[in-house]
Tab-separated table of C-alpha atoms in Angstrom:
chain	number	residue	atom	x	y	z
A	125	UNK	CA	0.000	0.000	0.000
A	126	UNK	CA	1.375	3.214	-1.139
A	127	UNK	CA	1.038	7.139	0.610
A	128	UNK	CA	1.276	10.094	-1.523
A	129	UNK	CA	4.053	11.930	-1.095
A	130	UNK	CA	5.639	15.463	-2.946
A	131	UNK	CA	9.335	15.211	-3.634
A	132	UNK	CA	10.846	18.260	-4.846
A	133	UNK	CA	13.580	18.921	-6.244
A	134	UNK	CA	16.620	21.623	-6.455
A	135	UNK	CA	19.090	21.857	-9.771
A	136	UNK	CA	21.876	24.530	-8.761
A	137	UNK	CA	25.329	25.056	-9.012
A	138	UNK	CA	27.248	23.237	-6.043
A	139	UNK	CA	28.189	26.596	-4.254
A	140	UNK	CA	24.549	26.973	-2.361
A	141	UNK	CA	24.297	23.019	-1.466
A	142	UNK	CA	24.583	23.557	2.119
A	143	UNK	CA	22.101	26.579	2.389
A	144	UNK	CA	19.674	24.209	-0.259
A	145	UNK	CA	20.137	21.650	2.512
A	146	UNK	CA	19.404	23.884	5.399
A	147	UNK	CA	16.803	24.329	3.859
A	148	UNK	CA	15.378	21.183	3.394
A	149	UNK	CA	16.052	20.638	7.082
A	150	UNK	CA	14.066	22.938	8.612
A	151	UNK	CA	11.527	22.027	6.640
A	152	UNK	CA	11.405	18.720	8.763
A	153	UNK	CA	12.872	16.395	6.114
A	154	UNK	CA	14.396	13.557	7.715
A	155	UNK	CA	16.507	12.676	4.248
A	156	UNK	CA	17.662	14.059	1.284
A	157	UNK	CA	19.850	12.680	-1.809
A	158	UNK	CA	22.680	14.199	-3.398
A	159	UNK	CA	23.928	13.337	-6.927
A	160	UNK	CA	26.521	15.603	-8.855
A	161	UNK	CA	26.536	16.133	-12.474
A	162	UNK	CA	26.448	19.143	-15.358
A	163	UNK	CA	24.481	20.994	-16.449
A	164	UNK	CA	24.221	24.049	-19.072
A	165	UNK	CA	22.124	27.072	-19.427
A	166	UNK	CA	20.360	29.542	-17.234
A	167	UNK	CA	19.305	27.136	-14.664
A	168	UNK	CA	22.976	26.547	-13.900
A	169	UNK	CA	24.483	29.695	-14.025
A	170	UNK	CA	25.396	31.838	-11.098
A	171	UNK	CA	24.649	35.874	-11.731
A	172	UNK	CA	25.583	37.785	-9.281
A	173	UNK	CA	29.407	38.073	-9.291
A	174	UNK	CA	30.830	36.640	-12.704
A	175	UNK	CA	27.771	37.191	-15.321
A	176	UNK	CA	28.449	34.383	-17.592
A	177	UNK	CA	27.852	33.417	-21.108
A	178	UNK	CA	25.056	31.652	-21.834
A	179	UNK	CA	25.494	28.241	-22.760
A	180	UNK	CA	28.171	27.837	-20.132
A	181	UNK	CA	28.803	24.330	-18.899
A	182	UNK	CA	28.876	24.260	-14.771
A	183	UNK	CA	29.573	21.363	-12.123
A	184	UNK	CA	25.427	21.231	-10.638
A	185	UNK	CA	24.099	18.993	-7.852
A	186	UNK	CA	20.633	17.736	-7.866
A	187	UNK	CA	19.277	17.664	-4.365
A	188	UNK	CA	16.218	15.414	-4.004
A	189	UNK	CA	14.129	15.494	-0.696
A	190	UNK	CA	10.585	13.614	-0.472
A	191	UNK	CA	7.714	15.182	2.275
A	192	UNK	CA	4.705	13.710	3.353
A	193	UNK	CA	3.304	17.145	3.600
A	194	UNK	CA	2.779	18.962	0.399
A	195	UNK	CA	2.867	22.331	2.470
A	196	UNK	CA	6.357	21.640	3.563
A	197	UNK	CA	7.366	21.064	0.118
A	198	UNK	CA	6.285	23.924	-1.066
A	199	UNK	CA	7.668	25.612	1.505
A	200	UNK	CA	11.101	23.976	0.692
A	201	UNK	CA	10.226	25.078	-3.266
A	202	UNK	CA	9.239	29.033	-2.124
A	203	UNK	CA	12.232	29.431	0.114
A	204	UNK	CA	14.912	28.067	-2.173
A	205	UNK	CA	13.559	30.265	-4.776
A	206	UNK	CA	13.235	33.705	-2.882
A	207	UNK	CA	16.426	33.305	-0.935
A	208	UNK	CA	18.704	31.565	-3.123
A	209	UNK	CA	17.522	32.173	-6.746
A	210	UNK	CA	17.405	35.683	-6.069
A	211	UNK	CA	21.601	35.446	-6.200
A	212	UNK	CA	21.856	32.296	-7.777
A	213	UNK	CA	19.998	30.523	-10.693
A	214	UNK	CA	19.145	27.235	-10.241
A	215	UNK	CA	15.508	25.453	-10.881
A	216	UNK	CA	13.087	24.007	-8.334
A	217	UNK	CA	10.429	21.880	-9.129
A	218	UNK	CA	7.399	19.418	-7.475
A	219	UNK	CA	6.428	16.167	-8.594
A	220	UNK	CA	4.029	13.767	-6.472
A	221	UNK	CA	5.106	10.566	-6.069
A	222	UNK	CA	4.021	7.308	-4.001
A	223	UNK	CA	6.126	6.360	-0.935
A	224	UNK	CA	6.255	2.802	1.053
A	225	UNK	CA	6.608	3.465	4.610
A	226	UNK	CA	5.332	6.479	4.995
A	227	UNK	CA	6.701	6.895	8.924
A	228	UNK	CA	9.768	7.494	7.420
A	229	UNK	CA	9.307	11.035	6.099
A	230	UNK	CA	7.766	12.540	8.825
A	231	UNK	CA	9.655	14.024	11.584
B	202	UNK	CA	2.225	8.344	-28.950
B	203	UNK	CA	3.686	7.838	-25.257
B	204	UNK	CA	2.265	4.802	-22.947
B	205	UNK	CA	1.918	4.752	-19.358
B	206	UNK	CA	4.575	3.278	-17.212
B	207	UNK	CA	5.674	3.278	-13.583
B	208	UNK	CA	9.123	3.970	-12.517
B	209	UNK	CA	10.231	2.437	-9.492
B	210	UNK	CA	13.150	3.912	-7.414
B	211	UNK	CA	15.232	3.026	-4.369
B	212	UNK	CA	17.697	4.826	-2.597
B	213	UNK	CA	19.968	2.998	-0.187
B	214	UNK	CA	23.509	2.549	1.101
B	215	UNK	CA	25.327	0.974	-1.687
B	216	UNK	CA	26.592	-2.528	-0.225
B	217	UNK	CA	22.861	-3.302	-0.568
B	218	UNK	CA	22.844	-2.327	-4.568
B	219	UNK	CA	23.234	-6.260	-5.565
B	220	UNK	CA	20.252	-7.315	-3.989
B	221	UNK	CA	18.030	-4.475	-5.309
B	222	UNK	CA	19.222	-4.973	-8.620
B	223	UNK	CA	18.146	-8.832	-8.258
B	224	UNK	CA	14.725	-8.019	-7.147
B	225	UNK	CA	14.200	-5.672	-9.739
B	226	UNK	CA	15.291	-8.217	-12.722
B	227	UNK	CA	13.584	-10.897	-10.959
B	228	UNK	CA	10.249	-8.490	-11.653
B	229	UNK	CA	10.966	-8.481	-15.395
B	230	UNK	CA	12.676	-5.355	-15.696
B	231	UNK	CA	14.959	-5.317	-18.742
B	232	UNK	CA	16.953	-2.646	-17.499
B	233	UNK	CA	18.069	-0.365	-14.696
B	234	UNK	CA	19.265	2.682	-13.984
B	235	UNK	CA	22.466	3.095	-11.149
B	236	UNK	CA	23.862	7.006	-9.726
B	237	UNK	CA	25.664	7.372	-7.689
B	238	UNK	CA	25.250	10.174	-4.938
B	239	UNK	CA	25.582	11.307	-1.176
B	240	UNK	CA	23.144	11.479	1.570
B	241	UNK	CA	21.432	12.104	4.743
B	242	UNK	CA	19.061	11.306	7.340
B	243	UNK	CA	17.312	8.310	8.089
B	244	UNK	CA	16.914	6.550	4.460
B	245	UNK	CA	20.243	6.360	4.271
B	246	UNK	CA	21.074	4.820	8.064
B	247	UNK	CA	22.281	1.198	8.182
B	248	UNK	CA	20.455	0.163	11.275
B	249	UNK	CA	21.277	-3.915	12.396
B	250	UNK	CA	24.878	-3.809	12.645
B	251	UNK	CA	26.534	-0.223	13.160
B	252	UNK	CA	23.491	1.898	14.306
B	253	UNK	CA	24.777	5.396	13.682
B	254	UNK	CA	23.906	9.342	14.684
B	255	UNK	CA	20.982	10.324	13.098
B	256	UNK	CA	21.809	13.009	10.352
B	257	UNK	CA	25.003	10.850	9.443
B	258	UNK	CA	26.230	11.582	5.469
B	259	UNK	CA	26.534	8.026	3.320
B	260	UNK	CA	27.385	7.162	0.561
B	261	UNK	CA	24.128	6.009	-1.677
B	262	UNK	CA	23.252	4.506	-4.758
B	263	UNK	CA	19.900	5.800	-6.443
B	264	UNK	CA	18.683	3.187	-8.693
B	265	UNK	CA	15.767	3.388	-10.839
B	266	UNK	CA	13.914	0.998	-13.128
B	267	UNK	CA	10.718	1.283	-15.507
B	268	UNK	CA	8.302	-1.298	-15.567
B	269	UNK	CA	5.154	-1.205	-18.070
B	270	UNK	CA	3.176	-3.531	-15.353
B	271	UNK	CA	2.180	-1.229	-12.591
B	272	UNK	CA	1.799	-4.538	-10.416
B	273	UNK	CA	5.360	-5.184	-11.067
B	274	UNK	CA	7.108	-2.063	-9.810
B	275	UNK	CA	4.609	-2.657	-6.870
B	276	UNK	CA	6.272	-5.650	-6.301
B	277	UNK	CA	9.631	-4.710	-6.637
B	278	UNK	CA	8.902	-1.537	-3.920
B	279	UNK	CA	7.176	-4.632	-1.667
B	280	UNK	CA	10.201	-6.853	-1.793
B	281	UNK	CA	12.749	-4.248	-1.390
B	282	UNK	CA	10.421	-2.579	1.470
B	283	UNK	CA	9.950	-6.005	3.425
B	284	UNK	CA	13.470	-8.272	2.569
B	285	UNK	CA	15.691	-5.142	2.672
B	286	UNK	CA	14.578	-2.362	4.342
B	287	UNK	CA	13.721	-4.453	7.392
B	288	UNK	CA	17.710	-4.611	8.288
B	289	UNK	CA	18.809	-1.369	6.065
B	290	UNK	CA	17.468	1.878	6.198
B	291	UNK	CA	15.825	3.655	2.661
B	292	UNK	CA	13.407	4.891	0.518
B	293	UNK	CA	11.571	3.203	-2.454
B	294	UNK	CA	8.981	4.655	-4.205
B	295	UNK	CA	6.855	4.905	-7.107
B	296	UNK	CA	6.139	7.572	-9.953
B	297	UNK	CA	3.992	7.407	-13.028
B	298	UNK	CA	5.299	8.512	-16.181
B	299	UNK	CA	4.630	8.307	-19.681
B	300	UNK	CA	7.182	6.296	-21.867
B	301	UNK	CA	8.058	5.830	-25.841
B	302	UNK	CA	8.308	2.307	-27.221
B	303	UNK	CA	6.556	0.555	-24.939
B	304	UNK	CA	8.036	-3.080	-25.969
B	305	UNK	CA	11.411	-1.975	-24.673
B	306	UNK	CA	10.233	-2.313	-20.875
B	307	UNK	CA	8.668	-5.611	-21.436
B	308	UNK	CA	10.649	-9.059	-21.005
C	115	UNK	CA	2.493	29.521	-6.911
C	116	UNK	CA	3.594	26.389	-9.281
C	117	UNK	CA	3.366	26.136	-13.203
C	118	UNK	CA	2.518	22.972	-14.940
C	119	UNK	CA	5.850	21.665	-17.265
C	120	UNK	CA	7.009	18.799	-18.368
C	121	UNK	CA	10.258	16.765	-17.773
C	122	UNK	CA	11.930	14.847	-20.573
C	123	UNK	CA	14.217	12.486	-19.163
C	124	UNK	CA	16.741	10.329	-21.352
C	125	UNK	CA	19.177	7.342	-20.481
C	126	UNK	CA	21.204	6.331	-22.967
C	127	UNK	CA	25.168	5.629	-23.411
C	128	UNK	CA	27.501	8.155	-23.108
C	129	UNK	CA	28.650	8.324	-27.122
C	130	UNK	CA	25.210	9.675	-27.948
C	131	UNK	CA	25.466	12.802	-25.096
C	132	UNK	CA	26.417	15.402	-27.352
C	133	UNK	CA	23.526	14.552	-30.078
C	134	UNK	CA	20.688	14.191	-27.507
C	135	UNK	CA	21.816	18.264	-26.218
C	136	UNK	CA	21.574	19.445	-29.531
C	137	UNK	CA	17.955	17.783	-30.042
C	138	UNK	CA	17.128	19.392	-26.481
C	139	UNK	CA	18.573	22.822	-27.296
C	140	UNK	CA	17.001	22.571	-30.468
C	141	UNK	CA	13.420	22.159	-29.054
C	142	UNK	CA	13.854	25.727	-26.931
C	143	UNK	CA	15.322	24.200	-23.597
C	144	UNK	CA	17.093	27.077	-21.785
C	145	UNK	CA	18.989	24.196	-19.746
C	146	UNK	CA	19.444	20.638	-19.048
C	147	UNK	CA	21.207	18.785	-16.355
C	148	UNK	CA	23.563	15.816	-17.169
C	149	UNK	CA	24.173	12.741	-14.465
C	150	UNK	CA	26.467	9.797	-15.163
C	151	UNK	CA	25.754	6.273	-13.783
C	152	UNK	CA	25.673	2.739	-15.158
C	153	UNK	CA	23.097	0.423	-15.889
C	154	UNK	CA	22.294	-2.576	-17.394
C	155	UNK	CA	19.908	-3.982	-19.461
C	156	UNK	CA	18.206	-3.228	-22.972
C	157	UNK	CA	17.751	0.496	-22.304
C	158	UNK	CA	21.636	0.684	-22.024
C	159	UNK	CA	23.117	-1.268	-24.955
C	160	UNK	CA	24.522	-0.109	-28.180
C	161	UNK	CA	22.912	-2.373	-31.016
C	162	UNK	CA	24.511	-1.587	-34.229
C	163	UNK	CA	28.016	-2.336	-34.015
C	164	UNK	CA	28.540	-4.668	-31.733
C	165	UNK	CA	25.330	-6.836	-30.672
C	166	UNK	CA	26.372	-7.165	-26.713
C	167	UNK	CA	25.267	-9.632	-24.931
C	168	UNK	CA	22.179	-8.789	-22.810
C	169	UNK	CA	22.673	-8.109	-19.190
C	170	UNK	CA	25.741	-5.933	-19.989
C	171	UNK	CA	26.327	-3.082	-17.579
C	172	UNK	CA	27.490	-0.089	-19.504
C	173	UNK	CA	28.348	3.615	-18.346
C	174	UNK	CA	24.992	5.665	-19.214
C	175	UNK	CA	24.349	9.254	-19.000
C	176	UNK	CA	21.028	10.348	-17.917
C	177	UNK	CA	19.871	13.499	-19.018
C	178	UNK	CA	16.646	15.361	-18.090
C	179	UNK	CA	15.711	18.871	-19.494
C	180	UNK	CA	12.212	20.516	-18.662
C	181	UNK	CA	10.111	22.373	-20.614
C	182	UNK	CA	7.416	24.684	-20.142
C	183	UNK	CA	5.624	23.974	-23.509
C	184	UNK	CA	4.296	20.314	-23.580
C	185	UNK	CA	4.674	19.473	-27.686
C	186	UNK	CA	8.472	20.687	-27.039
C	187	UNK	CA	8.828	17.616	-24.841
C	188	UNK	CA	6.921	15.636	-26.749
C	189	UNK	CA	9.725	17.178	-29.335
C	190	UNK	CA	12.045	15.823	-28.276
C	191	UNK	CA	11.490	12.507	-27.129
C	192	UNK	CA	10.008	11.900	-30.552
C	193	UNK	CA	13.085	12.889	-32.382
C	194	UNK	CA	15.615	11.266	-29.903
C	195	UNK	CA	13.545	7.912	-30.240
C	196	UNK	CA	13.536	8.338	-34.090
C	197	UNK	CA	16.924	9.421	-34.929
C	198	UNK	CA	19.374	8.195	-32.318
C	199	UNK	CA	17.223	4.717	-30.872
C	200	UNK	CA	17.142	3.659	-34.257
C	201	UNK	CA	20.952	2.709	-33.799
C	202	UNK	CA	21.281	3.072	-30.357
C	203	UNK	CA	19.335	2.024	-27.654
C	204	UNK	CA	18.131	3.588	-24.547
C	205	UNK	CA	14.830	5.229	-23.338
C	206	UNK	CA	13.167	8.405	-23.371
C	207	UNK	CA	10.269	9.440	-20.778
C	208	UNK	CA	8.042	12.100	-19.900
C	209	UNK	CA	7.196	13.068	-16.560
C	210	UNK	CA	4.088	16.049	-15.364
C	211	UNK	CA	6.578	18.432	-13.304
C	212	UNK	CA	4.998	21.266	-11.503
C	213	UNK	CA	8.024	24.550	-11.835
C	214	UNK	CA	8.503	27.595	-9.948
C	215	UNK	CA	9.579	30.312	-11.763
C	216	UNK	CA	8.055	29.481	-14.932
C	217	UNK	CA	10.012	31.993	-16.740
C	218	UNK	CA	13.055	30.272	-16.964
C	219	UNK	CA	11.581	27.500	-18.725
C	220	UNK	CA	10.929	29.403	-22.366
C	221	UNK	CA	13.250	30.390	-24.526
């Protein structure tokens, strides 16, 4: 038997991946995942102190956290966006998925 | 024209990865996706032998696999959830998405 | 407030990276984020030069790019399946993302 569940998700450029994970924390996530990869385009490019070219290539982590409450993951999605995004680009997006266990992701 | 699928994905410690990857073949998968990534919090805590801080970082393995049988990737998030998960700490969950050439994810 | 987009999302082997950006760039994607991983399995096996045997594990790259404009996804999952999985194999999925910022997402 499965729970809905809202995972959302944070593309940025490594820099911010402790304040992204902050974050995620206080939103009473009790896990998060970590992978590291590239990326290109806006979504990956930092503006406020080296304005870059389009197109440039950057080192990006993708930071996953899954919430049982859909208000907290929003709230993850707003801050990120209004505190980070407003130096840094990056992307932040929702998806709903369906979780075993569901104890797991509450605090 | 796209088809309905369900993706199933686990997250765990990585000495576990063998076993998950068994299960999800043993479903009829005919493939599998492995990254490789960091972690933190609970669904990533080994708990029967070493049973660590909560908020420890691991060292994770994300694995993901597509199954065109929504009872299969059921199964595969059962069996993980109730064979694994009972001794190691993780997440597994499920995600509808919408595939092309639907053959490929059947055995 | 969210926005309704879409996530394209394709695994394939490495050799066919650089084609599969250019289809997503072509299709109006202002960025796309590249993660490497293996995997095993139909999805991941080259087919036209040397028939593996199935079950290999190869290095994959997974690459997911999302789009505000629905037919752009549908884009490009057409033309990767069309032109590179003709010769190659691998898969290509869509996924109903909901985006902050929706801006970022159009060219």
């Amino acid at each position: 038997m499965t729970h809905k569940a809202t995972e959302v998700t944070i593309v940025a450029e490594k820099v911010i991946q402790e304040q992204i994970v902050e974050i995620i924390e206080r939103a009473g996530a009790t896990g998060y995942t970590i992978l590291e990869g590239s990326g290109k385009g806006q979504h990956a490019r930092r503006t406020h102190e080296r304005p870059s070219v389009a197109g440039d290539a950057f080192d990006i982590v993708k930071i996953e956290a899954i919430l049982g409450d859909r208000a907290a993951a929003e709230q993850v999605a707003d801050e990120v966006a209004n505190t980070l995004f407003t130096h840094y680009s990056g992307i932040v997006y929702l998806e709903e998925v369906e979780i075993l266990r569901r104890a797991r992701f509450w605090r």
